[in-house]
Coordinates of C-alpha atoms and ligand atoms in Angstrom, one line a residue:
Chain A
X1 CA 18.0 19.1 0.4
X2 CA 15.3 21.6 1.2
X3 CA 15.8 24.2 3.9
X4 CA 12.1 24.9 4.4
X5 CA 9.6 22.5 5.8
X6 CA 6.8 24.0 3.9
X7 CA 4.8 21.4 2.0
X8 CA 5.7 18.5 4.3
X9 CA 2.2 17.0 4.0
X10 CA 2.9 14.1 1.6
X11 CA 0.7 11.1 0.6
X12 CA 1.6 7.7 2.1
X13 CA 3.5 6.2 -0.8
X14 CA 2.8 2.7 -2.0
X15 CA 5.5 0.1 -1.9
X16 CA 6.8 -1.2 -5.2
X17 CA 6.0 -4.9 -5.9
X18 CA 8.2 -7.1 -3.7
X19 CA 9.0 -9.6 -6.5
X20 CA 10.4 -7.0 -8.9
X21 CA 12.4 -5.4 -6.2
X22 CA 14.1 -8.7 -5.2
X23 CA 15.1 -9.5 -8.8
X24 CA 16.5 -6.0 -9.4
X25 CA 18.5 -5.8 -6.1
X26 CA 21.9 -7.3 -7.2
X27 CA 21.8 -5.4 -10.6
X28 CA 21.2 -2.1 -8.8
X29 CA 24.5 -2.5 -7.0
X30 CA 26.6 -2.5 -10.2
X31 CA 26.9 1.3 -10.7
X32 CA 27.4 2.3 -7.1
X33 CA 30.3 -0.2 -6.7
X34 CA 31.7 1.0 -10.0
X35 CA 31.7 4.6 -8.8
X36 CA 33.5 3.7 -5.6
X37 CA 36.1 1.8 -7.6
X38 CA 36.5 4.8 -9.9
X39 CA 36.9 7.1 -6.9
X40 CA 39.6 4.8 -5.4
X41 CA 41.4 4.8 -8.8
X42 CA 41.3 8.6 -9.0
X43 CA 42.7 8.9 -5.5
X44 CA 45.5 6.3 -6.0
X45 CA 46.7 7.9 -9.3
X46 CA 46.7 11.3 -7.6
X47 CA 44.0 12.8 -9.8
X48 CA 41.9 13.4 -6.7
X49 CA 44.0 15.2 -4.0
X50 CA 43.3 14.0 -0.4
X51 CA 42.8 17.7 0.6
X52 CA 39.7 17.7 -1.6
X53 CA 38.5 14.2 -0.9
X54 CA 40.2 11.3 0.8
X55 CA 40.2 7.9 -0.8
X56 CA 37.6 5.2 0.2
X57 CA 40.4 3.1 1.7
X58 CA 41.7 6.0 3.8
X59 CA 38.2 6.8 4.9
X60 CA 37.6 3.2 6.0
X61 CA 40.9 3.2 7.9
X62 CA 40.1 6.5 9.7
X63 CA 36.7 5.2 10.6
X64 CA 38.4 2.2 12.3
X65 CA 40.7 4.5 14.2
X66 CA 38.0 6.8 15.3
X67 CA 36.0 3.9 16.6
X68 CA 39.0 2.3 18.3
X69 CA 40.0 5.5 20.2
X70 CA 36.4 6.2 21.3
X71 CA 36.1 9.6 19.6
X72 CA 33.3 8.5 17.3
X73 CA 31.4 6.7 20.0
X74 CA 31.5 9.8 22.2
X75 CA 30.4 12.2 19.4
X76 CA 27.7 9.7 18.4
X77 CA 26.3 9.6 22.0
X78 CA 26.2 13.4 22.2
X79 CA 24.5 13.9 18.9
X80 CA 22.0 11.1 19.5
X81 CA 21.1 12.5 22.9
X82 CA 20.4 15.9 21.3
X83 CA 18.1 14.4 18.7
X84 CA 16.4 12.3 21.3
X85 CA 15.4 15.2 23.6
X86 CA 14.7 17.6 20.7
X87 CA 12.5 14.9 19.2
X88 CA 10.7 14.3 22.5
X89 CA 9.9 18.0 23.0
X90 CA 9.0 18.7 19.4
X91 CA 7.0 15.4 19.1
X92 CA 5.0 16.2 22.2
X93 CA 4.2 19.7 21.0
X94 CA 3.3 18.5 17.5
X95 CA 1.0 15.7 18.8
X96 CA -0.7 17.7 21.4
X97 CA -1.3 20.6 19.1
X98 CA -2.3 18.3 16.2
X99 CA -4.8 16.5 18.4
X100 CA -6.2 19.7 19.8
X101 CA -6.8 21.3 16.4
X102 CA -7.8 18.0 14.7
X103 CA -10.4 17.0 17.3
X104 CA -12.0 20.3 18.3
X105 CA -13.5 23.1 16.2
X106 CA -12.2 25.7 18.6
X107 CA -8.8 24.1 18.7
X108 CA -8.6 24.4 14.9
X109 CA -9.9 27.9 14.8
X110 CA -7.4 29.1 17.4
X111 CA -4.4 26.9 16.6
X112 CA -4.3 26.2 12.9
X113 CA -3.9 29.7 11.5
X114 CA -0.7 30.6 13.5
X115 CA 0.8 27.2 12.9
X116 CA 0.1 27.4 9.2
X117 CA 1.7 30.8 9.1
X118 CA 4.8 29.8 11.1
X119 CA 5.4 26.7 9.0
X120 CA 6.1 28.8 6.0
X121 CA 9.2 30.1 7.8
X122 CA 12.4 28.2 6.9
X123 CA 13.0 26.8 10.3
X124 CA 16.7 26.5 9.8
X125 CA 16.8 30.2 9.4
X126 CA 15.7 30.6 13.0
X127 CA 19.2 29.8 14.3
X128 CA 20.2 33.4 14.9
X129 CA 17.1 34.0 16.9
X130 CA 17.5 30.7 18.8
X131 CA 21.1 31.7 19.7
X132 CA 19.9 35.1 20.9
X133 CA 17.1 33.5 22.9
X134 CA 18.9 30.4 24.3
X135 CA 22.6 31.2 24.1
X136 CA 25.1 28.8 22.5
X137 CA 24.7 25.7 24.8
X138 CA 22.5 22.7 24.2
X139 CA 19.2 24.6 24.2
X140 CA 19.3 26.2 20.7
X141 CA 20.2 22.8 19.2
X142 CA 17.3 21.1 21.0
X143 CA 15.0 24.0 20.0
X144 CA 16.0 23.7 16.4
X145 CA 15.4 19.9 16.3
X146 CA 12.1 20.4 18.2
X147 CA 10.9 22.9 15.7
X148 CA 11.9 20.6 12.8
X149 CA 9.9 17.8 14.4
X150 CA 6.8 19.6 15.6
X151 CA 5.7 21.1 12.3
X152 CA 5.6 17.9 10.1
X153 CA 4.0 16.0 12.9
X154 CA 1.3 18.6 13.6
X155 CA 0.5 19.1 9.9
X156 CA 0.2 15.4 9.1
X157 CA -1.7 14.5 12.2
X158 CA -4.1 17.3 11.6
X159 CA -4.5 16.4 8.0
X160 CA -5.0 12.7 8.9
X161 CA -7.7 13.5 11.4
X162 CA -9.5 15.8 8.9
X163 CA -9.4 13.1 6.2
X164 CA -11.5 10.7 8.3
X165 CA -14.2 9.2 6.1
X166 CA -17.5 10.9 7.2
X167 CA -19.3 7.8 6.2
X168 CA -17.5 5.8 8.9
X169 CA -18.3 8.5 11.5
X170 CA -21.9 8.4 10.5
X171 CA -22.0 4.6 10.7
X172 CA -20.5 4.8 14.2
X173 CA -23.1 7.3 15.3
X174 CA -26.0 5.1 14.3
X175 CA -24.3 2.0 15.8
X176 CA -24.2 3.7 19.2
X177 CA -20.6 4.6 19.7
X178 CA -20.0 7.2 22.3
X179 CA -18.0 10.3 21.3
X180 CA -14.9 8.8 23.0
X181 CA -15.4 5.5 21.1
X182 CA -15.7 7.4 17.8
X183 CA -12.4 9.2 18.4
X184 CA -10.6 6.0 19.6
X185 CA -12.0 3.6 17.0
X186 CA -12.7 5.7 14.0
X187 CA -10.9 9.1 13.9
X188 CA -7.5 8.3 15.4
X189 CA -6.9 5.0 13.6
X190 CA -7.8 6.6 10.3
X191 CA -5.2 9.4 11.0
X192 CA -2.4 6.8 11.7
X193 CA -1.1 6.3 8.1
X194 CA -0.8 10.0 7.5
X195 CA 0.8 10.5 10.9
X196 CA 3.4 7.9 10.2
X197 CA 4.3 9.8 7.0
X198 CA 4.7 12.8 9.2
X199 CA 6.9 10.8 11.6
X200 CA 9.2 9.9 8.8
X201 CA 9.5 13.4 7.6
X202 CA 10.0 14.5 11.2
X203 CA 12.9 12.2 11.6
X204 CA 14.4 13.5 8.4
X205 CA 14.1 17.1 9.5
X206 CA 15.4 16.2 13.0
X207 CA 18.7 15.0 11.6
X208 CA 18.9 17.9 9.2
X209 CA 18.3 20.3 12.0
X210 CA 20.9 18.6 14.1
X211 CA 23.5 18.7 11.4
X212 CA 22.9 22.4 10.8
X213 CA 22.9 23.3 14.5
X214 CA 26.1 21.4 15.1
X215 CA 27.9 23.0 12.2
X216 CA 27.0 26.5 13.5
X217 CA 28.6 25.9 16.9
X218 CA 29.3 22.9 19.0
X219 CA 32.1 21.7 21.3
X220 CA 31.0 18.1 21.1
X221 CA 29.1 15.7 18.9
X222 CA 29.4 14.6 15.3
X223 CA 29.1 18.2 13.9
X224 CA 32.0 19.2 16.1
X225 CA 34.0 16.2 14.9
X226 CA 33.4 17.2 11.3
X227 CA 34.2 20.9 11.8
X228 CA 37.3 20.1 13.7
X229 CA 38.5 17.8 11.0
X230 CA 37.9 20.6 8.4
X231 CA 40.4 22.9 10.2
X232 CA 43.1 20.2 9.7
X233 CA 42.0 19.4 6.1
X234 CA 41.1 15.8 7.3
X235 CA 38.5 15.1 4.6
X236 CA 38.6 11.4 5.6
X237 CA 37.1 12.3 9.0
X238 CA 34.6 14.7 7.5
X239 CA 33.3 11.9 5.3
X240 CA 33.2 9.5 8.2
X241 CA 31.0 12.0 10.1
X242 CA 28.7 12.4 7.1
X243 CA 28.4 8.6 6.7
X244 CA 27.4 8.3 10.3
X245 CA 24.8 10.9 9.9
X246 CA 23.4 9.1 6.9
X247 CA 23.4 5.8 8.7
X248 CA 21.5 7.3 11.6
X249 CA 18.9 8.7 9.2
X250 CA 18.5 5.4 7.5
X251 CA 18.2 3.6 10.9
X252 CA 15.3 5.9 12.1
X253 CA 13.7 5.6 8.7
X254 CA 13.9 1.8 8.9
X255 CA 12.4 1.9 12.4
X256 CA 9.4 3.9 11.2
X257 CA 8.9 1.5 8.3
X258 CA 9.0 -1.4 10.8
X259 CA 6.4 0.4 12.9
X260 CA 4.3 1.0 9.8
X261 CA 4.3 -2.7 9.0
X262 CA 3.2 -3.6 12.5
X263 CA 0.7 -0.8 13.0
X264 CA -0.8 -0.9 9.5
X265 CA -1.3 -4.7 9.4
X266 CA -4.9 -4.1 8.4
X267 CA -4.0 -2.6 5.1
X268 CA -4.3 -4.8 2.1
X269 CA -0.8 -5.4 0.6
Chain B
X1 CA -49.6 -1.4 19.1
X2 CA -47.2 1.5 18.7
X3 CA -45.9 2.1 15.2
X4 CA -42.2 1.2 14.4
X5 CA -42.0 4.2 12.2
X6 CA -44.3 7.2 12.0
X7 CA -43.5 10.0 9.6
X8 CA -45.8 12.9 9.2
X9 CA -45.5 15.8 6.7
X10 CA -41.8 15.2 6.4
X11 CA -40.2 17.8 4.2
X12 CA -36.5 18.2 3.5
X13 CA -34.8 20.8 1.4
X14 CA -31.2 21.3 0.4
X15 CA -31.0 25.0 -0.3
X16 CA -33.7 25.8 -2.8
X17 CA -34.2 22.1 -3.8
X18 CA -36.9 20.2 -2.1
X19 CA -35.9 16.6 -1.9
X20 CA -38.7 15.2 0.3
X21 CA -42.0 16.9 0.0
X22 CA -44.5 16.1 2.7
X23 CA -44.0 12.4 3.2
X24 CA -46.5 10.5 5.4
X25 CA -45.4 7.0 6.3
X26 CA -46.3 4.4 8.9
X27 CA -44.5 1.1 9.4
X28 CA -45.9 -1.6 11.7
X29 CA -43.6 -3.5 13.9
X30 CA -42.2 -6.5 12.0
X31 CA -43.4 -5.2 8.7
X32 CA -41.2 -5.5 5.6
X33 CA -41.4 -2.4 3.5
X34 CA -39.5 -1.8 0.2
X35 CA -38.8 1.7 -1.1
X36 CA -38.5 2.0 -4.8
X37 CA -37.7 5.0 -6.9
X38 CA -35.5 6.6 -9.5
X39 CA -32.0 7.7 -8.6
X40 CA -32.0 11.0 -6.8
X41 CA -35.6 10.8 -5.6
X42 CA -34.7 11.1 -2.0
X43 CA -34.6 7.4 -0.7
X44 CA -31.3 7.7 1.0
X45 CA -32.2 11.1 2.4
X46 CA -35.3 9.6 4.0
X47 CA -33.3 6.7 5.5
X48 CA -30.7 9.1 6.9
X49 CA -33.4 11.1 8.6
X50 CA -35.0 7.9 10.1
X51 CA -31.5 6.9 11.4
X52 CA -31.2 10.3 13.1
X53 CA -28.3 11.4 11.0
X54 CA -30.2 14.5 9.7
X55 CA -32.4 16.5 12.0
X56 CA -32.6 19.6 9.9
X57 CA -36.1 18.9 8.6
X58 CA -39.7 20.0 8.7
X59 CA -42.5 17.7 9.9
X60 CA -41.9 14.8 12.2
X61 CA -40.2 11.5 11.9
X62 CA -40.6 9.3 14.9
X63 CA -38.8 6.0 15.4
X64 CA -39.4 5.1 19.0
X65 CA -37.3 1.9 19.2
X66 CA -33.7 1.1 18.4
X67 CA -32.6 1.7 14.8
X68 CA -29.9 0.0 12.9
X69 CA -28.7 0.6 9.3
X70 CA -26.7 -1.1 6.6
X71 CA -25.4 1.3 4.0
X72 CA -24.9 0.7 0.3
X73 CA -21.1 0.6 1.1
X74 CA -20.3 -1.8 4.0
X75 CA -18.6 1.0 5.9
X76 CA -16.6 -1.3 8.1
X77 CA -13.7 0.0 10.1
X78 CA -10.7 -1.4 8.2
X79 CA -8.4 -1.3 11.2
X80 CA -10.6 -3.4 13.5
X81 CA -11.0 -7.2 13.0
X82 CA -14.4 -8.4 11.7
X83 CA -15.7 -9.5 15.1
X84 CA -14.7 -6.2 16.6
X85 CA -16.6 -4.3 13.9
X86 CA -19.7 -6.2 14.9
X87 CA -19.4 -5.9 18.7
X88 CA -18.1 -2.2 18.9
X89 CA -20.8 0.1 20.2
X90 CA -22.8 -2.7 21.7
X91 CA -21.4 -2.2 25.2
X92 CA -21.8 -5.9 26.1
X93 CA -19.2 -7.7 28.1
X94 CA -19.5 -10.8 25.9
X95 CA -19.1 -8.8 22.7
X96 CA -17.0 -11.5 21.0
X97 CA -19.5 -14.3 21.7
X98 CA -22.3 -12.1 20.4
X99 CA -20.3 -11.3 17.3
X100 CA -19.5 -14.9 16.6
X101 CA -23.1 -15.8 16.8
X102 CA -24.1 -13.1 14.4
X103 CA -21.3 -14.2 12.0
X104 CA -22.8 -17.7 12.2
X105 CA -26.1 -16.3 11.1
X106 CA -24.6 -14.7 8.0
X107 CA -22.5 -17.8 7.4
X108 CA -19.1 -16.2 8.0
X109 CA -17.9 -18.0 11.1
X110 CA -14.4 -18.5 9.8
X111 CA -13.8 -14.8 9.2
X112 CA -14.2 -13.5 12.7
X113 CA -10.5 -12.6 13.0
X114 CA -10.0 -11.4 9.4
X115 CA -9.3 -7.8 8.5
X116 CA -12.2 -6.2 6.7
X117 CA -10.1 -5.2 3.6
X118 CA -9.4 -8.9 2.9
X119 CA -13.1 -9.7 2.6
X120 CA -14.9 -9.9 -0.8
X121 CA -17.6 -7.4 -1.5
X122 CA -20.4 -9.8 -0.6
X123 CA -18.7 -11.0 2.6
X124 CA -18.1 -7.4 3.7
X125 CA -21.8 -6.7 3.0
X126 CA -22.8 -9.7 5.1
X127 CA -20.6 -8.4 8.0
X128 CA -22.3 -5.1 7.7
X129 CA -25.7 -6.9 7.9
X130 CA -24.5 -8.9 10.9
X131 CA -23.4 -5.7 12.5
X132 CA -26.8 -4.1 12.0
X133 CA -28.7 -7.2 13.2
X134 CA -26.7 -7.8 16.4
X135 CA -28.2 -4.7 17.9
X136 CA -31.5 -6.5 17.7
X137 CA -33.1 -3.4 16.2
X138 CA -36.8 -2.6 16.2
X139 CA -36.2 -0.9 12.9
X140 CA -33.7 -2.1 10.3
X141 CA -32.8 0.3 7.5
X142 CA -31.2 -1.2 4.5
X143 CA -30.0 1.2 1.9
X144 CA -29.4 -0.7 -1.3
X145 CA -27.3 -3.2 0.6
X146 CA -27.1 -5.6 -2.4
X147 CA -26.5 -2.9 -5.1
X148 CA -22.8 -3.7 -5.6
X149 CA -23.2 -7.5 -5.6
X150 CA -23.3 -10.0 -8.4
X151 CA -26.5 -11.7 -9.3
X152 CA -25.7 -15.0 -7.5
X153 CA -24.6 -13.3 -4.3
X154 CA -27.7 -11.1 -4.4
X155 CA -29.9 -14.2 -4.6
X156 CA -28.1 -15.7 -1.6
X157 CA -28.5 -12.4 0.3
X158 CA -32.2 -12.3 -0.4
X159 CA -32.7 -15.6 1.2
X160 CA -30.5 -14.6 4.1
X161 CA -32.3 -11.3 4.7
X162 CA -35.7 -13.0 4.5
X163 CA -34.5 -15.7 6.9
X164 CA -33.1 -13.2 9.4
X165 CA -36.1 -11.0 9.2
X166 CA -38.4 -14.0 9.8
X167 CA -36.3 -15.0 12.9
X168 CA -35.8 -11.5 14.5
X169 CA -38.9 -9.8 13.2
X170 CA -37.6 -6.2 13.0
X171 CA -39.5 -3.7 10.9
X172 CA -37.5 -3.4 7.7
X173 CA -37.2 -0.5 5.3
X174 CA -35.4 -1.7 2.3
X175 CA -34.3 0.8 -0.4
X176 CA -33.7 -0.8 -3.7
X177 CA -33.7 -0.2 -7.5
X178 CA -34.7 -3.8 -8.1
X179 CA -38.4 -4.4 -8.5
X180 CA -38.0 -8.2 -8.3
X181 CA -36.1 -7.8 -5.1
X182 CA -38.9 -5.7 -3.6
X183 CA -41.5 -8.2 -4.8
X184 CA -39.6 -11.2 -3.4
X185 CA -39.1 -9.7 0.0
X186 CA -41.6 -7.0 0.9
X187 CA -45.1 -6.9 2.5
X188 CA -45.5 -3.5 1.1
X189 CA -43.9 -1.6 -1.7
X190 CA -43.7 2.2 -1.8
X191 CA -42.9 4.1 -4.9
X192 CA -41.2 7.4 -4.3
X193 CA -41.1 10.1 -7.0
X194 CA -40.0 13.7 -6.7
X195 CA -40.1 13.6 -3.0
X196 CA -43.6 12.1 -2.6
X197 CA -44.9 8.6 -2.2
X198 CA -46.8 8.2 -5.5
X199 CA -47.9 4.6 -5.2
X200 CA -48.3 1.8 -2.6
X201 CA -48.5 -1.9 -3.4
X202 CA -49.4 -4.6 -0.9
X203 CA -47.7 -7.9 -1.8
X204 CA -49.8 -10.7 -0.4
X205 CA -48.1 -13.6 -2.1
X206 CA -47.2 -16.5 0.1
X207 CA -43.6 -17.0 1.2
X208 CA -41.1 -18.2 0.3
X209 CA -41.8 -16.5 -3.0
X210 CA -40.5 -17.7 -6.4
X211 CA -39.6 -15.5 -9.3
X212 CA -42.5 -16.7 -11.4
X213 CA -45.1 -15.9 -8.8
X214 CA -44.3 -12.2 -8.8
X215 CA -44.3 -11.6 -12.5
X216 CA -47.9 -10.4 -12.8
X217 CA -47.6 -7.8 -10.1
X218 CA -44.2 -6.8 -11.4
X219 CA -45.9 -5.3 -14.5
X220 CA -48.1 -3.1 -12.3
X221 CA -45.3 -1.8 -10.1
X222 CA -43.1 -1.1 -13.2
X223 CA -46.0 0.9 -14.7
X224 CA -45.9 3.1 -11.6
X225 CA -42.2 3.6 -12.2
X226 CA -43.0 4.8 -15.7
X227 CA -41.7 1.6 -17.4
X228 CA -44.0 -0.1 -19.9
X229 CA -42.9 -3.8 -19.7
X230 CA -44.9 -5.0 -22.7
X231 CA -43.0 -2.5 -24.9
X232 CA -39.6 -3.2 -23.2
X233 CA -40.0 -7.0 -23.6
Ligands
LIG1 N1 -26.0 16.9 1.6 C1 -26.6 17.2 0.5 N2 -26.5 18.4 0.0 C2 -27.2 18.8 -1.1 N3 -28.0 18.0 -1.8 C3 -28.1 16.7 -1.4 C4 -27.4 16.3 -0.2 N4 -27.7 15.0 0.0 C5 -28.6 14.6 -1.1 N5 -28.8 15.7 -1.9 C6 -29.7 15.7 -3.1 O1 -30.9 15.1 -2.7 C7 -31.4 14.3 -3.8 C8 -31.8 13.0 -3.2 O2 -30.6 12.3 -2.8 P1 -30.7 10.8 -2.3 O3 -29.3 10.4 -1.9 O4 -31.7 10.7 -1.2 O5 -31.2 10.0 -3.5 P2 -31.5 8.5 -3.7 O6 -33.0 8.4 -4.0 O7 -31.0 7.7 -2.6 O8 -30.7 8.2 -5.0 P3 -29.9 6.9 -5.4 O9 -30.9 5.8 -5.8 O10 -29.1 7.3 -6.6 O11 -29.1 6.5 -4.2 C9 -30.3 14.3 -4.8 O12 -30.7 15.2 -5.9 C10 -29.1 14.8 -4.2 O13 -28.3 15.6 -5.1
LIG2 MG1 -29.3 6.4 -2.3

């Protein structure tokens, strides 16, 4: 897990061939299942103490209890609200700044240098400052998530716009497109694949930021649930919290993939 | 009648390198002109200037009417359907109808709703041609539009271009490396070398032309390109 968001401009990765993936899928489950069985065995025989790590069965049972008594649901709602609003703020900032610096020379001249400098800061290291600025309520958590989202979106949107094939822009000029039409039909669509890569990275950093912010201080949410459990050596609850974080991350990733498939229908597959 | 293209003393330099060196060129409305020359002699540069894509030049290049261009690469927008690629920029309310008609002319009716990346090279090139034609240009610039195509598709495209030209009568400036192509299609062939027009051939053969009918003139054009056919054959 990286603590810095430097170098978040990645290339859109190509999907592996569908056929090969389908065939391999059942085989790929062999070792993970074996590991879980081994884990359960270690717990049952007492090799692995529940103070270090609870057994898979215990974890499953605690998960059931936490769901039943509503604790998990409540924590879940709090955390997801934080990510939602943090993402909204950071996303808006990233997109507005990315468009401004991607589409206008002046925007780029004025905006790009400071953003490129700031992005080298490990944004999770900003927590002390955010706490000084915003106190210990919801604001520093939203700010951290927003910062984690804004940079990858800005960088990828900006890079995507800059990568526009000049040949297409030239063709559009000769064919009589207005400037507005060139932006809408040529520049922005060609930035979409890279922007979606940025979106996926942004979701990744959003969850990471949330986890870190909630560990530092929180009186509600998944991070609070985990921290509280630690005080009582409840490793089962800690793991449940982690699994929920992971599932949330997987869900948003799947959503972006779904979006990619819809929006990038024009790509040859 | 006003000229479709009039170029006078056109000089273009990239840094210290002079690519076009005092070009004079007039093209009549409806005339089909082929531009031949070695790689790097400035053909694309001339076309880009005529299309208004490069204004940093000396001399004058006037193209009073509407210009359209088909590049060597089709340069279609991959994220817009084929018909949309043709109608965009036209600013006509019945854009789709116009596009469908143009696709019919290049015999691609069934592909109106296809994504460009699913087309074959020849099909994409025909869409690019349709897109250029649908603007009903006074001047049609074709920069090696058949360069990347196989011999059979090229043949079909020659017929298509001649056909479309006969019907719409734009002035055409066709850049090509292929002497036969130039002889089959053009009224006039210009040979460009080191930024100058070094030879002009009028092709008065009746249309539609057959390969055999152009053989004799082919030798003379090739000689201007510095190729001795007798020796090569
Ligand atoms: N933007 C540019 N900057 C610098 N040099 C350029 C530029 N565009 C073209 N040139 C140079 O101008 C010369 C003519 O280029 P041009 O593309 O017109 O050649 P061409 O006759 O079309 O060649 P080809 O048949 O290979 O397409 C080349 O030597 C090329 O390197
Ligand atoms: Mg060229």
